[in-house]
Amino acid sequence: MTETRQPLISSARHSPMTDEQRKSLALAYLKAFDRGGKTVEGIPLLDLFADDAQVYFPKWGLADGKAEIGRMFADVGGTLRAITHHYADFNWVFSGTDTVVCEGSSHGEHRDGPWRADLPAWGAGRFCDVFEIRDWLIQRCFIYLDPDYAGRDVARYPWISR
C-alpha cells in the first residue's frame, strides 16, 4: 500500500495536522541544519517558518520574524563547521495540540573544536527543541542546549574540574 504524503509546505495551509505531520516538519527542520540550510527536497530552512514565527537560542535570545530568525541562524551557524543530529535516538513528545518536543543529541565541529554528546559526559551535544507547528509552518521553536559546543567554559563550574 502506498502512503500519501503531505508536502512539507502545503497549499492547504489551514488544514488540521496530525502529530506525525508535525513531527515530519520538525525533522525536516533538523535535517536542514545537517544539509547546510536546505531540506532534503531543497527547500530553504527559513521557508519552514511562519512570517511572524519566534525562535529562541541560548546566549542569542529571542528572534521575532523571519528576518531576525535568519540573522540568528547566520550568527549561530557561522560558528559551526558541521553538525550531525542523531535521528535514531530522538525522543518525541506530543501534546495533542500544536506542540511537539524533540529531545536528542548531535555531534559536529565548532570553530573552537569538535563536540559529541557524552564525550565528555558533561559536554555539549544534547538538546531539547520545543516546537509549535500549525498550518504547515513552524510558528515557534525554542531551543534548549549548551551553546558552549567545544566545552571551553569550564572555569566557572567547579564540579567539572573535580
GROMACS .gro file of C-alpha atoms in nm:
model
  162
    1MET     CA    1   0.000   0.000   0.000
    2THR     CA    2   0.139   0.338  -0.098
    3GLU     CA    3   0.125   0.609   0.167
    4THR     CA    4   0.003   0.951   0.057
    5ARG     CA    5   0.248   1.209   0.180
    6GLN     CA    6   0.151   1.569   0.255
    7PRO     CA    7   0.407   1.817   0.119
    8LEU     CA    8   0.624   1.998   0.374
    9ILE     CA    9   0.476   2.328   0.267
   10SER     CA   10   0.114   2.268   0.182
   11SER     CA   11  -0.119   2.474  -0.028
   12ALA     CA   12  -0.388   2.373   0.225
   13ARG     CA   13  -0.233   2.593   0.494
   14HIS     CA   14  -0.529   2.579   0.728
   15SER     CA   15  -0.595   2.205   0.719
   16PRO     CA   16  -0.556   2.021   1.051
   17MET     CA   17  -0.225   1.846   1.103
   18THR     CA   18  -0.157   1.515   1.273
   19ASP     CA   19   0.124   1.464   1.525
   20GLU     CA   20   0.313   1.262   1.262
   21GLN     CA   21   0.287   1.550   1.014
   22ARG     CA   22   0.417   1.794   1.276
   23LYS     CA   23   0.699   1.552   1.356
   24SER     CA   24   0.782   1.534   0.983
   25LEU     CA   25   0.815   1.911   0.962
   26ALA     CA   26   1.030   1.928   1.279
   27LEU     CA   27   1.250   1.650   1.141
   28ALA     CA   28   1.284   1.834   0.807
   29TYR     CA   29   1.397   2.142   1.005
   30LEU     CA   30   1.664   1.944   1.194
   31LYS     CA   31   1.786   1.767   0.880
   32ALA     CA   32   1.816   2.104   0.703
   33PHE     CA   33   2.086   2.205   0.953
   34ASP     CA   34   2.283   1.892   0.870
   35ARG     CA   35   2.248   1.979   0.500
   36GLY     CA   36   2.371   2.338   0.521
   37GLY     CA   37   2.032   2.509   0.543
   38LYS     CA   38   1.814   2.322   0.293
   39THR     CA   39   1.572   2.036   0.340
   40VAL     CA   40   1.615   1.704   0.158
   41GLU     CA   41   1.370   1.845  -0.100
   42GLY     CA   42   1.586   2.158  -0.142
   43ILE     CA   43   1.352   2.393   0.049
   44PRO     CA   44   1.539   2.675   0.227
   45LEU     CA   45   1.524   2.641   0.606
   46LEU     CA   46   1.350   2.977   0.654
   47ASP     CA   47   1.064   2.868   0.428
   48LEU     CA   48   0.961   2.622   0.701
   49PHE     CA   49   0.868   2.917   0.929
   50ALA     CA   50   0.564   3.141   0.951
   51ASP     CA   51   0.640   3.506   0.875
   52ASP     CA   52   0.581   3.601   1.240
   53ALA     CA   53   0.749   3.295   1.395
   54GLN     CA   54   0.969   3.312   1.704
   55VAL     CA   55   1.290   3.120   1.772
   56TYR     CA   56   1.486   3.121   2.096
   57PHE     CA   57   1.852   3.017   2.117
   58PRO     CA   58   2.059   3.034   2.440
   59LYS     CA   59   2.303   3.325   2.458
   60TRP     CA   60   2.142   3.479   2.148
   61GLY     CA   61   1.792   3.545   2.274
   62LEU     CA   62   1.454   3.563   2.105
   63ALA     CA   63   1.432   3.618   1.730
   64ASP     CA   64   1.097   3.757   1.610
   65GLY     CA   65   1.001   3.706   1.247
   66LYS     CA   66   1.185   3.551   0.956
   67ALA     CA   67   1.438   3.835   0.913
   68GLU     CA   68   1.559   3.808   1.274
   69ILE     CA   69   1.547   3.428   1.263
   70GLY     CA   70   1.768   3.443   0.955
   71ARG     CA   71   2.017   3.668   1.138
   72MET     CA   72   2.017   3.437   1.439
   73PHE     CA   73   2.077   3.126   1.224
   74ALA     CA   74   2.356   3.311   1.039
   75ASP     CA   75   2.518   3.416   1.370
   76VAL     CA   76   2.495   3.071   1.529
   77GLY     CA   77   2.559   2.882   1.205
   78GLY     CA   78   2.866   3.096   1.142
   79THR     CA   79   3.030   2.932   1.444
   80LEU     CA   80   2.963   2.577   1.320
   81ARG     CA   81   3.167   2.397   1.056
   82ALA     CA   82   2.947   2.086   1.061
   83ILE     CA   83   2.663   1.930   1.260
   84THR     CA   84   2.502   1.588   1.252
   85HIS     CA   85   2.191   1.505   1.451
   86HIS     CA   86   2.140   1.151   1.581
   87TYR     CA   87   1.788   1.091   1.444
   88ALA     CA   88   1.758   0.728   1.554
   89ASP     CA   89   1.792   0.833   1.919
   90PHE     CA   90   1.536   1.116   1.921
   91ASN     CA   91   1.260   1.117   2.181
   92TRP     CA   92   0.938   1.279   2.062
   93VAL     CA   93   0.665   1.417   2.287
   94PHE     CA   94   0.328   1.529   2.152
   95SER     CA   95   0.085   1.747   2.343
   96GLY     CA   96  -0.230   1.671   2.150
   97THR     CA   97  -0.227   2.030   2.026
   98ASP     CA   98   0.026   2.213   1.809
   99THR     CA   99   0.323   2.142   2.037
  100VAL     CA  100   0.592   1.887   1.953
  101VAL     CA  101   0.905   1.834   2.162
  102CYS     CA  102   1.220   1.672   2.030
  103GLU     CA  103   1.492   1.562   2.270
  104GLY     CA  104   1.809   1.442   2.105
  105SER     CA  105   2.182   1.457   2.058
  106SER     CA  106   2.433   1.562   1.796
  107HIS     CA  107   2.799   1.584   1.712
  108GLY     CA  108   2.996   1.816   1.493
  109GLU     CA  109   3.269   2.072   1.456
  110HIS     CA  110   3.250   2.417   1.613
  111ARG     CA  111   3.505   2.685   1.524
  112ASP     CA  112   3.652   2.625   1.873
  113GLY     CA  113   3.674   2.248   1.830
  114PRO     CA  114   3.473   1.929   1.793
  115TRP     CA  115   3.189   1.804   2.011
  116ARG     CA  116   2.998   1.479   2.054
  117ALA     CA  117   2.721   1.407   2.302
  118ASP     CA  118   2.861   1.228   2.610
  119LEU     CA  119   3.227   1.295   2.524
  120PRO     CA  120   3.282   1.415   2.791
  121ALA     CA  121   2.964   1.330   2.983
  122TRP     CA  122   2.907   1.694   3.084
  123GLY     CA  123   2.976   1.839   2.739
  124ALA     CA  124   2.759   1.975   2.463
  125GLY     CA  125   2.564   1.768   2.218
  126ARG     CA  126   2.232   1.714   2.395
  127PHE     CA  127   1.939   1.937   2.308
  128CYS     CA  128   1.566   1.978   2.351
  129ASP     CA  129   1.362   2.172   2.095
  130VAL     CA  130   1.004   2.277   2.166
  131PHE     CA  131   0.804   2.346   1.850
  132GLU     CA  132   0.461   2.491   1.784
  133ILE     CA  133   0.362   2.381   1.436
  134ARG     CA  134   0.035   2.460   1.263
  135ASP     CA  135  -0.083   2.542   0.915
  136TRP     CA  136   0.219   2.350   0.781
  137LEU     CA  137   0.466   2.603   0.925
  138ILE     CA  138   0.681   2.634   1.236
  139GLN     CA  139   0.523   2.909   1.446
  140ARG     CA  140   0.764   2.883   1.739
  141CYS     CA  141   1.083   2.692   1.815
  142PHE     CA  142   1.258   2.726   2.149
  143ILE     CA  143   1.598   2.555   2.150
  144TYR     CA  144   1.745   2.440   2.480
  145LEU     CA  145   2.110   2.333   2.477
  146ASP     CA  146   2.457   2.429   2.597
  147PRO     CA  147   2.591   2.666   2.330
  148ASP     CA  148   2.949   2.603   2.451
  149TYR     CA  149   2.992   2.334   2.186
  150ALA     CA  150   3.369   2.293   2.231
  151GLY     CA  151   3.346   2.276   2.613
  152ARG     CA  152   3.579   2.565   2.685
  153ASP     CA  153   3.369   2.732   2.956
  154VAL     CA  154   3.488   2.510   3.242
  155ALA     CA  155   3.650   2.752   3.489
  156ARG     CA  156   3.313   2.872   3.620
  157TYR     CA  157   3.196   2.519   3.708
  158PRO     CA  158   3.396   2.364   3.993
  159TRP     CA  159   3.235   2.020   3.956
  160ILE     CA  160   3.391   1.982   3.611
  161SER     CA  161   3.747   2.013   3.743
  162ARG     CA  162   3.690   1.759   4.024
   0.00000   0.00000   0.00000
